[in-house]
Amino acid sequence: KQEVTQIPAALSVPEGENLVLNCSFTDSAIYNLQWFRQDPGKGLTSLLLIQSSQREQTSGRLNASLDKSSGRSTLYIAASQPGDSATYLCAVLMDSSYKLIFGSGTRLLVRP
Amino acid sequence: EAQVTQNPRYLITVTGKKLTVTCSQNMNHEYMSWYRQDPGLGLRQIYYSMNVEVTDKGDVPEGYKVSRKEKRNFPLILESPSPNQTSLYFCASSLRSGYQPQHFGDGTRLSIL
């Protein structure tokens, strides 16, 4: 059974710092991996989607990498800002079933 | 504006009283899905639909029903709600499963007493 783990569970950094969020998964038979952002009281916003054949995706200050064989993905946030404060979730779409399995998230606080 | 709309946003009800949470998307998406989010357990998929009249179970389907009679709508039905279904529910859609990111609604907070 697929398990998705995110480390750390919470992170507090000063503004301007570059940071890395980690996501690992136990079953490499994935179709793609997505990183989401969730603000309190809100739904999820998709940040980046990486297909299983890709190694990375970039959007602005965000860069996500995928190493399917080792079951790992990282989300890199450059020059963090207080507006980046949110919970970040990764999710894998399973190859065979099209089920989406989420990690439990990393709660990020960027201090001014 | 492209969006996924869920109703109601909040509901407090009692055990056994049938309820329906509606979900509608205006993006002509084929794939739609329901999730519940619980503290310590994260987001778990309840049901998903690849297209009209095509639905399948996610990881936690027990106690729920869905239907997909039209492309834009994907209601979640709780025939006999129980307190363990108290949760935050999200509906999501994407153009087709796999290649496109999922768009999420703002959530429905259900409390079953």
JSON list of C-alpha atoms in Angstrom, two decimals:
[
{"chain": "A", "resi": 1, "resn": "LYS", "atom": "CA", "xyz": [0.00, 0.00, 0.00]},
{"chain": "A", "resi": 2, "resn": "GLN", "atom": "CA", "xyz": [1.33, 3.41, -0.96]},
{"chain": "A", "resi": 3, "resn": "GLU", "atom": "CA", "xyz": [2.48, 5.62, 1.91]},
{"chain": "A", "resi": 4, "resn": "VAL", "atom": "CA", "xyz": [3.46, 9.24, 1.43]},
{"chain": "A", "resi": 5, "resn": "THR", "atom": "CA", "xyz": [5.54, 10.95, 4.10]},
{"chain": "A", "resi": 6, "resn": "GLN", "atom": "CA", "xyz": [6.43, 14.60, 4.43]},
{"chain": "A", "resi": 7, "resn": "ILE", "atom": "CA", "xyz": [9.28, 15.90, 6.54]},
{"chain": "A", "resi": 8, "resn": "PRO", "atom": "CA", "xyz": [9.40, 18.16, 8.43]},
{"chain": "A", "resi": 9, "resn": "ALA", "atom": "CA", "xyz": [5.85, 18.40, 9.77]},
{"chain": "A", "resi": 10, "resn": "ALA", "atom": "CA", "xyz": [6.40, 22.07, 10.60]},
{"chain": "A", "resi": 11, "resn": "LEU", "atom": "CA", "xyz": [9.00, 24.66, 9.70]},
{"chain": "A", "resi": 12, "resn": "SER", "atom": "CA", "xyz": [9.60, 28.23, 10.80]},
{"chain": "A", "resi": 13, "resn": "VAL", "atom": "CA", "xyz": [12.12, 30.36, 8.91]},
{"chain": "A", "resi": 14, "resn": "PRO", "atom": "CA", "xyz": [13.01, 34.06, 8.64]},
{"chain": "A", "resi": 15, "resn": "GLU", "atom": "CA", "xyz": [12.00, 35.91, 5.53]},
{"chain": "A", "resi": 16, "resn": "GLY", "atom": "CA", "xyz": [14.43, 35.63, 2.63]},
{"chain": "A", "resi": 17, "resn": "GLU", "atom": "CA", "xyz": [15.67, 32.16, 3.42]},
{"chain": "A", "resi": 18, "resn": "ASN", "atom": "CA", "xyz": [15.77, 29.44, 0.78]},
{"chain": "A", "resi": 19, "resn": "LEU", "atom": "CA", "xyz": [14.12, 26.26, 1.97]},
{"chain": "A", "resi": 20, "resn": "VAL", "atom": "CA", "xyz": [13.45, 22.67, 1.00]},
{"chain": "A", "resi": 21, "resn": "LEU", "atom": "CA", "xyz": [10.41, 20.57, 1.77]},
{"chain": "A", "resi": 22, "resn": "ASN", "atom": "CA", "xyz": [10.65, 16.82, 1.45]},
{"chain": "A", "resi": 23, "resn": "CYS", "atom": "CA", "xyz": [8.21, 14.18, 0.28]},
{"chain": "A", "resi": 24, "resn": "SER", "atom": "CA", "xyz": [8.85, 10.44, 0.10]},
{"chain": "A", "resi": 25, "resn": "PHE", "atom": "CA", "xyz": [6.69, 7.59, -1.18]},
{"chain": "A", "resi": 26, "resn": "THR", "atom": "CA", "xyz": [7.00, 3.85, -0.82]},
{"chain": "A", "resi": 27, "resn": "ASP", "atom": "CA", "xyz": [5.61, 2.61, -4.16]},
{"chain": "A", "resi": 28, "resn": "SER", "atom": "CA", "xyz": [7.36, 3.96, -7.25]},
{"chain": "A", "resi": 29, "resn": "ALA", "atom": "CA", "xyz": [4.53, 2.96, -9.60]},
{"chain": "A", "resi": 30, "resn": "ILE", "atom": "CA", "xyz": [3.18, 6.48, -9.80]},
{"chain": "A", "resi": 31, "resn": "TYR", "atom": "CA", "xyz": [1.68, 8.38, -12.71]},
{"chain": "A", "resi": 32, "resn": "ASN", "atom": "CA", "xyz": [2.61, 11.80, -11.42]},
{"chain": "A", "resi": 33, "resn": "LEU", "atom": "CA", "xyz": [3.31, 13.81, -8.28]},
{"chain": "A", "resi": 34, "resn": "GLN", "atom": "CA", "xyz": [1.73, 17.12, -7.34]},
{"chain": "A", "resi": 35, "resn": "TRP", "atom": "CA", "xyz": [2.61, 19.75, -4.81]},
{"chain": "A", "resi": 36, "resn": "PHE", "atom": "CA", "xyz": [-0.26, 21.74, -3.32]},
{"chain": "A", "resi": 37, "resn": "ARG", "atom": "CA", "xyz": [-0.59, 24.69, -1.03]},
{"chain": "A", "resi": 38, "resn": "GLN", "atom": "CA", "xyz": [-3.41, 24.95, 1.52]},
{"chain": "A", "resi": 39, "resn": "ASP", "atom": "CA", "xyz": [-4.26, 28.16, 3.34]},
{"chain": "A", "resi": 40, "resn": "PRO", "atom": "CA", "xyz": [-6.32, 28.02, 6.56]},
{"chain": "A", "resi": 41, "resn": "GLY", "atom": "CA", "xyz": [-10.04, 27.61, 5.84]},
{"chain": "A", "resi": 42, "resn": "LYS", "atom": "CA", "xyz": [-9.39, 27.19, 2.15]},
{"chain": "A", "resi": 43, "resn": "GLY", "atom": "CA", "xyz": [-9.12, 24.43, -0.40]},
{"chain": "A", "resi": 44, "resn": "LEU", "atom": "CA", "xyz": [-5.94, 23.27, -2.05]},
{"chain": "A", "resi": 45, "resn": "THR", "atom": "CA", "xyz": [-4.14, 25.15, -4.78]},
{"chain": "A", "resi": 46, "resn": "SER", "atom": "CA", "xyz": [-1.99, 23.16, -7.18]},
{"chain": "A", "resi": 47, "resn": "LEU", "atom": "CA", "xyz": [1.55, 24.52, -7.36]},
{"chain": "A", "resi": 48, "resn": "LEU", "atom": "CA", "xyz": [3.46, 22.08, -9.53]},
{"chain": "A", "resi": 49, "resn": "LEU", "atom": "CA", "xyz": [2.75, 18.76, -11.22]},
{"chain": "A", "resi": 50, "resn": "ILE", "atom": "CA", "xyz": [5.57, 16.45, -12.28]},
{"chain": "A", "resi": 51, "resn": "GLN", "atom": "CA", "xyz": [4.86, 13.55, -14.59]},
{"chain": "A", "resi": 52, "resn": "SER", "atom": "CA", "xyz": [6.62, 10.29, -13.73]},
{"chain": "A", "resi": 53, "resn": "SER", "atom": "CA", "xyz": [8.89, 10.68, -16.77]},
{"chain": "A", "resi": 54, "resn": "GLN", "atom": "CA", "xyz": [10.04, 14.16, -15.70]},
{"chain": "A", "resi": 55, "resn": "ARG", "atom": "CA", "xyz": [12.76, 15.15, -13.26]},
{"chain": "A", "resi": 56, "resn": "GLU", "atom": "CA", "xyz": [11.65, 18.62, -12.27]},
{"chain": "A", "resi": 57, "resn": "GLN", "atom": "CA", "xyz": [9.24, 21.47, -12.76]},
{"chain": "A", "resi": 58, "resn": "THR", "atom": "CA", "xyz": [9.67, 25.17, -12.06]},
{"chain": "A", "resi": 59, "resn": "SER", "atom": "CA", "xyz": [7.24, 27.99, -11.47]},
{"chain": "A", "resi": 60, "resn": "GLY", "atom": "CA", "xyz": [8.58, 31.34, -10.34]},
{"chain": "A", "resi": 61, "resn": "ARG", "atom": "CA", "xyz": [10.38, 30.89, -7.03]},
{"chain": "A", "resi": 62, "resn": "LEU", "atom": "CA", "xyz": [9.28, 27.26, -6.77]},
{"chain": "A", "resi": 63, "resn": "ASN", "atom": "CA", "xyz": [11.16, 24.26, -8.07]},
{"chain": "A", "resi": 64, "resn": "ALA", "atom": "CA", "xyz": [10.03, 20.67, -7.57]},
{"chain": "A", "resi": 65, "resn": "SER", "atom": "CA", "xyz": [12.16, 17.64, -8.32]},
{"chain": "A", "resi": 66, "resn": "LEU", "atom": "CA", "xyz": [11.23, 14.00, -8.62]},
{"chain": "A", "resi": 67, "resn": "ASP", "atom": "CA", "xyz": [13.41, 10.92, -8.19]},
{"chain": "A", "resi": 68, "resn": "LYS", "atom": "CA", "xyz": [10.95, 8.16, -8.89]},
{"chain": "A", "resi": 69, "resn": "SER", "atom": "CA", "xyz": [13.38, 5.29, -8.38]},
{"chain": "A", "resi": 70, "resn": "SER", "atom": "CA", "xyz": [14.27, 6.40, -4.86]},
{"chain": "A", "resi": 71, "resn": "GLY", "atom": "CA", "xyz": [10.72, 7.50, -4.05]},
{"chain": "A", "resi": 72, "resn": "ARG", "atom": "CA", "xyz": [11.53, 11.12, -3.30]},
{"chain": "A", "resi": 73, "resn": "SER", "atom": "CA", "xyz": [10.46, 14.59, -4.26]},
{"chain": "A", "resi": 74, "resn": "THR", "atom": "CA", "xyz": [11.57, 17.97, -2.99]},
{"chain": "A", "resi": 75, "resn": "LEU", "atom": "CA", "xyz": [9.96, 21.37, -3.21]},
{"chain": "A", "resi": 76, "resn": "TYR", "atom": "CA", "xyz": [12.47, 24.19, -3.20]},
{"chain": "A", "resi": 77, "resn": "ILE", "atom": "CA", "xyz": [11.24, 27.68, -2.32]},
{"chain": "A", "resi": 78, "resn": "ALA", "atom": "CA", "xyz": [13.67, 30.48, -3.07]},
{"chain": "A", "resi": 79, "resn": "ALA", "atom": "CA", "xyz": [13.79, 33.77, -1.17]},
{"chain": "A", "resi": 80, "resn": "SER", "atom": "CA", "xyz": [10.84, 32.92, 1.06]},
{"chain": "A", "resi": 81, "resn": "GLN", "atom": "CA", "xyz": [8.24, 35.58, 1.91]},
{"chain": "A", "resi": 82, "resn": "PRO", "atom": "CA", "xyz": [5.63, 35.85, 4.69]},
{"chain": "A", "resi": 83, "resn": "GLY", "atom": "CA", "xyz": [2.98, 35.25, 2.02]},
{"chain": "A", "resi": 84, "resn": "ASP", "atom": "CA", "xyz": [4.44, 31.78, 1.51]},
{"chain": "A", "resi": 85, "resn": "SER", "atom": "CA", "xyz": [3.18, 30.77, 4.97]},
{"chain": "A", "resi": 86, "resn": "ALA", "atom": "CA", "xyz": [0.77, 27.87, 4.45]},
{"chain": "A", "resi": 87, "resn": "THR", "atom": "CA", "xyz": [0.60, 24.09, 4.61]},
{"chain": "A", "resi": 88, "resn": "TYR", "atom": "CA", "xyz": [2.30, 22.36, 1.69]},
{"chain": "A", "resi": 89, "resn": "LEU", "atom": "CA", "xyz": [1.06, 18.94, 0.62]},
{"chain": "A", "resi": 90, "resn": "CYS", "atom": "CA", "xyz": [2.45, 16.47, -1.84]},
{"chain": "A", "resi": 91, "resn": "ALA", "atom": "CA", "xyz": [0.30, 13.83, -3.50]},
{"chain": "A", "resi": 92, "resn": "VAL", "atom": "CA", "xyz": [1.02, 10.93, -5.82]},
{"chain": "A", "resi": 93, "resn": "LEU", "atom": "CA", "xyz": [-1.37, 9.64, -8.47]},
{"chain": "A", "resi": 94, "resn": "MET", "atom": "CA", "xyz": [-1.11, 5.87, -8.64]},
{"chain": "A", "resi": 95, "resn": "ASP", "atom": "CA", "xyz": [-0.37, 4.34, -12.02]},
{"chain": "A", "resi": 96, "resn": "SER", "atom": "CA", "xyz": [-2.81, 1.48, -11.89]},
{"chain": "A", "resi": 97, "resn": "SER", "atom": "CA", "xyz": [-5.80, 2.90, -10.07]},
{"chain": "A", "resi": 98, "resn": "TYR", "atom": "CA", "xyz": [-5.76, 6.68, -10.59]},
{"chain": "A", "resi": 99, "resn": "LYS", "atom": "CA", "xyz": [-6.10, 7.09, -6.84]},
{"chain": "A", "resi": 100, "resn": "LEU", "atom": "CA", "xyz": [-4.51, 10.20, -5.39]},
{"chain": "A", "resi": 101, "resn": "ILE", "atom": "CA", "xyz": [-2.57, 9.60, -2.16]},
{"chain": "A", "resi": 102, "resn": "PHE", "atom": "CA", "xyz": [-1.62, 12.58, -0.01]},
{"chain": "A", "resi": 103, "resn": "GLY", "atom": "CA", "xyz": [1.13, 13.18, 2.49]},
{"chain": "A", "resi": 104, "resn": "SER", "atom": "CA", "xyz": [0.21, 14.77, 5.80]},
{"chain": "A", "resi": 105, "resn": "GLY", "atom": "CA", "xyz": [1.78, 18.09, 4.90]},
{"chain": "A", "resi": 106, "resn": "THR", "atom": "CA", "xyz": [4.43, 20.52, 6.07]},
{"chain": "A", "resi": 107, "resn": "ARG", "atom": "CA", "xyz": [3.20, 23.61, 7.89]},
{"chain": "A", "resi": 108, "resn": "LEU", "atom": "CA", "xyz": [5.42, 26.53, 6.91]},
{"chain": "A", "resi": 109, "resn": "LEU", "atom": "CA", "xyz": [5.72, 29.85, 8.74]},
{"chain": "A", "resi": 110, "resn": "VAL", "atom": "CA", "xyz": [7.87, 32.56, 7.21]},
{"chain": "A", "resi": 111, "resn": "ARG", "atom": "CA", "xyz": [8.62, 35.24, 9.81]},
{"chain": "A", "resi": 112, "resn": "PRO", "atom": "CA", "xyz": [8.96, 38.87, 8.69]},
{"chain": "B", "resi": 1, "resn": "GLU", "atom": "CA", "xyz": [-14.32, 32.34, -13.58]},
{"chain": "B", "resi": 2, "resn": "ALA", "atom": "CA", "xyz": [-13.15, 28.71, -13.53]},
{"chain": "B", "resi": 3, "resn": "GLN", "atom": "CA", "xyz": [-14.17, 27.15, -10.28]},
{"chain": "B", "resi": 4, "resn": "VAL", "atom": "CA", "xyz": [-15.32, 24.15, -8.28]},
{"chain": "B", "resi": 5, "resn": "THR", "atom": "CA", "xyz": [-18.33, 25.00, -6.12]},
{"chain": "B", "resi": 6, "resn": "GLN", "atom": "CA", "xyz": [-19.39, 23.00, -3.10]},
{"chain": "B", "resi": 7, "resn": "ASN", "atom": "CA", "xyz": [-22.59, 23.41, -1.10]},
{"chain": "B", "resi": 8, "resn": "PRO", "atom": "CA", "xyz": [-23.19, 23.72, 1.73]},
{"chain": "B", "resi": 9, "resn": "ARG", "atom": "CA", "xyz": [-19.96, 25.14, 3.16]},
{"chain": "B", "resi": 10, "resn": "TYR", "atom": "CA", "xyz": [-20.98, 24.22, 6.70]},
{"chain": "B", "resi": 11, "resn": "LEU", "atom": "CA", "xyz": [-23.54, 21.75, 8.02]},
{"chain": "B", "resi": 12, "resn": "ILE", "atom": "CA", "xyz": [-24.42, 20.46, 11.46]},
{"chain": "B", "resi": 13, "resn": "THR", "atom": "CA", "xyz": [-26.82, 17.55, 11.45]},
{"chain": "B", "resi": 14, "resn": "VAL", "atom": "CA", "xyz": [-27.79, 14.45, 13.38]},
{"chain": "B", "resi": 15, "resn": "THR", "atom": "CA", "xyz": [-26.99, 10.78, 13.04]},
{"chain": "B", "resi": 16, "resn": "GLY", "atom": "CA", "xyz": [-29.06, 8.95, 10.45]},
{"chain": "B", "resi": 17, "resn": "LYS", "atom": "CA", "xyz": [-30.46, 11.96, 8.60]},
{"chain": "B", "resi": 18, "resn": "LYS", "atom": "CA", "xyz": [-29.61, 11.59, 4.91]},
{"chain": "B", "resi": 19, "resn": "LEU", "atom": "CA", "xyz": [-27.66, 14.45, 3.42]},
{"chain": "B", "resi": 20, "resn": "THR", "atom": "CA", "xyz": [-26.14, 15.41, 0.10]},
{"chain": "B", "resi": 21, "resn": "VAL", "atom": "CA", "xyz": [-23.16, 17.65, -0.52]},
{"chain": "B", "resi": 22, "resn": "THR", "atom": "CA", "xyz": [-23.20, 19.06, -4.02]},
{"chain": "B", "resi": 23, "resn": "CYS", "atom": "CA", "xyz": [-20.18, 19.73, -6.20]},
{"chain": "B", "resi": 24, "resn": "SER", "atom": "CA", "xyz": [-20.24, 21.53, -9.51]},
{"chain": "B", "resi": 25, "resn": "GLN", "atom": "CA", "xyz": [-17.46, 22.58, -11.88]},
{"chain": "B", "resi": 26, "resn": "ASN", "atom": "CA", "xyz": [-17.69, 24.92, -14.85]},
{"chain": "B", "resi": 27, "resn": "MET", "atom": "CA", "xyz": [-14.52, 23.84, -16.66]},
{"chain": "B", "resi": 28, "resn": "ASN", "atom": "CA", "xyz": [-15.89, 20.87, -18.64]},
{"chain": "B", "resi": 29, "resn": "HIS", "atom": "CA", "xyz": [-13.59, 18.58, -16.68]},
{"chain": "B", "resi": 30, "resn": "GLU", "atom": "CA", "xyz": [-13.91, 14.83, -17.09]},
{"chain": "B", "resi": 31, "resn": "TYR", "atom": "CA", "xyz": [-12.32, 13.78, -13.79]},
{"chain": "B", "resi": 32, "resn": "MET", "atom": "CA", "xyz": [-13.92, 14.61, -10.45]},
{"chain": "B", "resi": 33, "resn": "SER", "atom": "CA", "xyz": [-13.15, 13.39, -6.97]},
{"chain": "B", "resi": 34, "resn": "TRP", "atom": "CA", "xyz": [-14.14, 13.64, -3.31]},
{"chain": "B", "resi": 35, "resn": "TYR", "atom": "CA", "xyz": [-11.74, 13.77, -0.34]},
{"chain": "B", "resi": 36, "resn": "ARG", "atom": "CA", "xyz": [-12.06, 14.06, 3.39]},
{"chain": "B", "resi": 37, "resn": "GLN", "atom": "CA", "xyz": [-9.49, 15.77, 5.57]},
{"chain": "B", "resi": 38, "resn": "ASP", "atom": "CA", "xyz": [-9.03, 14.79, 9.20]},
{"chain": "B", "resi": 39, "resn": "PRO", "atom": "CA", "xyz": [-6.41, 15.93, 11.73]},
{"chain": "B", "resi": 40, "resn": "GLY", "atom": "CA", "xyz": [-3.57, 13.45, 11.89]},
{"chain": "B", "resi": 41, "resn": "LEU", "atom": "CA", "xyz": [-4.88, 11.47, 8.91]},
{"chain": "B", "resi": 42, "resn": "GLY", "atom": "CA", "xyz": [-4.48, 14.04, 6.17]},
{"chain": "B", "resi": 43, "resn": "LEU", "atom": "CA", "xyz": [-6.50, 14.00, 2.96]},
{"chain": "B", "resi": 44, "resn": "ARG", "atom": "CA", "xyz": [-8.01, 10.70, 1.88]},
{"chain": "B", "resi": 45, "resn": "GLN", "atom": "CA", "xyz": [-9.85, 9.97, -1.33]},
{"chain": "B", "resi": 46, "resn": "ILE", "atom": "CA", "xyz": [-13.46, 8.80, -0.97]},
{"chain": "B", "resi": 47, "resn": "TYR", "atom": "CA", "xyz": [-14.65, 8.32, -4.55]},
{"chain": "B", "resi": 48, "resn": "TYR", "atom": "CA", "xyz": [-13.62, 9.49, -7.96]},
{"chain": "B", "resi": 49, "resn": "SER", "atom": "CA", "xyz": [-15.17, 9.64, -11.42]},
{"chain": "B", "resi": 50, "resn": "MET", "atom": "CA", "xyz": [-13.30, 9.40, -14.70]},
{"chain": "B", "resi": 51, "resn": "ASN", "atom": "CA", "xyz": [-16.31, 10.61, -16.70]},
{"chain": "B", "resi": 52, "resn": "VAL", "atom": "CA", "xyz": [-20.10, 10.59, -16.82]},
{"chain": "B", "resi": 53, "resn": "GLU", "atom": "CA", "xyz": [-21.53, 7.36, -15.40]},
{"chain": "B", "resi": 54, "resn": "VAL", "atom": "CA", "xyz": [-18.02, 6.11, -14.47]},
{"chain": "B", "resi": 55, "resn": "THR", "atom": "CA", "xyz": [-17.21, 6.10, -10.77]},
{"chain": "B", "resi": 56, "resn": "ASP", "atom": "CA", "xyz": [-14.81, 4.13, -8.57]},
{"chain": "B", "resi": 57, "resn": "LYS", "atom": "CA", "xyz": [-13.92, 3.79, -4.92]},
{"chain": "B", "resi": 58, "resn": "GLY", "atom": "CA", "xyz": [-11.05, 5.62, -3.34]},
{"chain": "B", "resi": 59, "resn": "ASP", "atom": "CA", "xyz": [-9.44, 4.63, -0.06]},
{"chain": "B", "resi": 60, "resn": "VAL", "atom": "CA", "xyz": [-12.34, 5.37, 2.31]},
{"chain": "B", "resi": 61, "resn": "PRO", "atom": "CA", "xyz": [-15.65, 4.79, 0.45]},
{"chain": "B", "resi": 62, "resn": "GLU", "atom": "CA", "xyz": [-17.59, 3.15, 3.29]},
{"chain": "B", "resi": 63, "resn": "GLY", "atom": "CA", "xyz": [-20.74, 5.06, 4.23]},
{"chain": "B", "resi": 64, "resn": "TYR", "atom": "CA", "xyz": [-20.74, 7.23, 1.10]},
{"chain": "B", "resi": 65, "resn": "LYS", "atom": "CA", "xyz": [-22.38, 7.14, -2.30]},
{"chain": "B", "resi": 66, "resn": "VAL", "atom": "CA", "xyz": [-21.78, 9.20, -5.40]},
{"chain": "B", "resi": 67, "resn": "SER", "atom": "CA", "xyz": [-23.33, 9.63, -8.80]},
{"chain": "B", "resi": 68, "resn": "ARG", "atom": "CA", "xyz": [-22.19, 11.24, -12.04]},
{"chain": "B", "resi": 69, "resn": "LYS", "atom": "CA", "xyz": [-25.19, 11.77, -14.27]},
{"chain": "B", "resi": 70, "resn": "GLU", "atom": "CA", "xyz": [-23.86, 15.00, -15.76]},
{"chain": "B", "resi": 71, "resn": "LYS", "atom": "CA", "xyz": [-20.33, 16.06, -16.48]},
{"chain": "B", "resi": 72, "resn": "ARG", "atom": "CA", "xyz": [-20.44, 19.16, -14.31]},
{"chain": "B", "resi": 73, "resn": "ASN", "atom": "CA", "xyz": [-21.96, 17.66, -11.14]},
{"chain": "B", "resi": 74, "resn": "PHE", "atom": "CA", "xyz": [-20.65, 15.06, -8.70]},
{"chain": "B", "resi": 75, "resn": "PRO", "atom": "CA", "xyz": [-22.74, 14.94, -5.52]},
{"chain": "B", "resi": 76, "resn": "LEU", "atom": "CA", "xyz": [-21.62, 13.11, -2.38]},
{"chain": "B", "resi": 77, "resn": "ILE", "atom": "CA", "xyz": [-24.41, 11.32, -0.55]},
{"chain": "B", "resi": 78, "resn": "LEU", "atom": "CA", "xyz": [-24.39, 10.20, 3.06]},
{"chain": "B", "resi": 79, "resn": "GLU", "atom": "CA", "xyz": [-27.40, 7.87, 3.34]},
{"chain": "B", "resi": 80, "resn": "SER", "atom": "CA", "xyz": [-27.16, 7.41, 7.11]},
{"chain": "B", "resi": 81, "resn": "PRO", "atom": "CA", "xyz": [-24.51, 9.76, 8.51]},
{"chain": "B", "resi": 82, "resn": "SER", "atom": "CA", "xyz": [-22.63, 8.78, 11.64]},
{"chain": "B", "resi": 83, "resn": "PRO", "atom": "CA", "xyz": [-20.38, 10.84, 13.96]},
{"chain": "B", "resi": 84, "resn": "ASN", "atom": "CA", "xyz": [-17.22, 9.30, 12.45]},
{"chain": "B", "resi": 85, "resn": "GLN", "atom": "CA", "xyz": [-18.11, 11.08, 9.21]},
{"chain": "B", "resi": 86, "resn": "THR", "atom": "CA", "xyz": [-17.60, 14.44, 10.87]},
{"chain": "B", "resi": 87, "resn": "SER", "atom": "CA", "xyz": [-14.88, 15.92, 8.74]},
{"chain": "B", "resi": 88, "resn": "LEU", "atom": "CA", "xyz": [-13.82, 18.55, 6.21]},
{"chain": "B", "resi": 89, "resn": "TYR", "atom": "CA", "xyz": [-14.76, 17.46, 2.69]},
{"chain": "B", "resi": 90, "resn": "PHE", "atom": "CA", "xyz": [-13.24, 18.64, -0.57]},
{"chain": "B", "resi": 91, "resn": "CYS", "atom": "CA", "xyz": [-14.37, 18.15, -4.13]},
{"chain": "B", "resi": 92, "resn": "ALA", "atom": "CA", "xyz": [-11.84, 18.44, -6.95]},
{"chain": "B", "resi": 93, "resn": "SER", "atom": "CA", "xyz": [-11.77, 18.20, -10.72]},
{"chain": "B", "resi": 94, "resn": "SER", "atom": "CA", "xyz": [-9.29, 18.04, -13.56]},
{"chain": "B", "resi": 95, "resn": "LEU", "atom": "CA", "xyz": [-9.58, 17.98, -17.32]},
{"chain": "B", "resi": 96, "resn": "ARG", "atom": "CA", "xyz": [-8.52, 14.33, -17.42]},
{"chain": "B", "resi": 97, "resn": "SER", "atom": "CA", "xyz": [-6.93, 12.23, -14.75]},
{"chain": "B", "resi": 98, "resn": "GLY", "atom": "CA", "xyz": [-3.16, 12.13, -14.89]},
{"chain": "B", "resi": 99, "resn": "TYR", "atom": "CA", "xyz": [-1.84, 14.98, -16.95]},
{"chain": "B", "resi": 100, "resn": "GLN", "atom": "CA", "xyz": [-3.57, 17.97, -15.47]},
{"chain": "B", "resi": 101, "resn": "PRO", "atom": "CA", "xyz": [-3.52, 19.39, -11.95]},
{"chain": "B", "resi": 102, "resn": "GLN", "atom": "CA", "xyz": [-6.62, 19.11, -9.85]},
{"chain": "B", "resi": 103, "resn": "HIS", "atom": "CA", "xyz": [-8.71, 22.15, -8.96]},
{"chain": "B", "resi": 104, "resn": "PHE", "atom": "CA", "xyz": [-10.23, 22.08, -5.50]},
{"chain": "B", "resi": 105, "resn": "GLY", "atom": "CA", "xyz": [-13.38, 23.57, -4.03]},
{"chain": "B", "resi": 106, "resn": "ASP", "atom": "CA", "xyz": [-13.24, 25.55, -0.78]},
{"chain": "B", "resi": 107, "resn": "GLY", "atom": "CA", "xyz": [-14.47, 22.64, 1.32]},
{"chain": "B", "resi": 108, "resn": "THR", "atom": "CA", "xyz": [-17.54, 21.60, 3.29]},
{"chain": "B", "resi": 109, "resn": "ARG", "atom": "CA", "xyz": [-17.28, 21.23, 7.04]},
{"chain": "B", "resi": 110, "resn": "LEU", "atom": "CA", "xyz": [-19.70, 18.55, 8.24]},
{"chain": "B", "resi": 111, "resn": "SER", "atom": "CA", "xyz": [-20.54, 17.88, 11.87]},
{"chain": "B", "resi": 112, "resn": "ILE", "atom": "CA", "xyz": [-22.63, 14.81, 12.62]},
{"chain": "B", "resi": 113, "resn": "LEU", "atom": "CA", "xyz": [-24.01, 14.77, 16.16]}
]
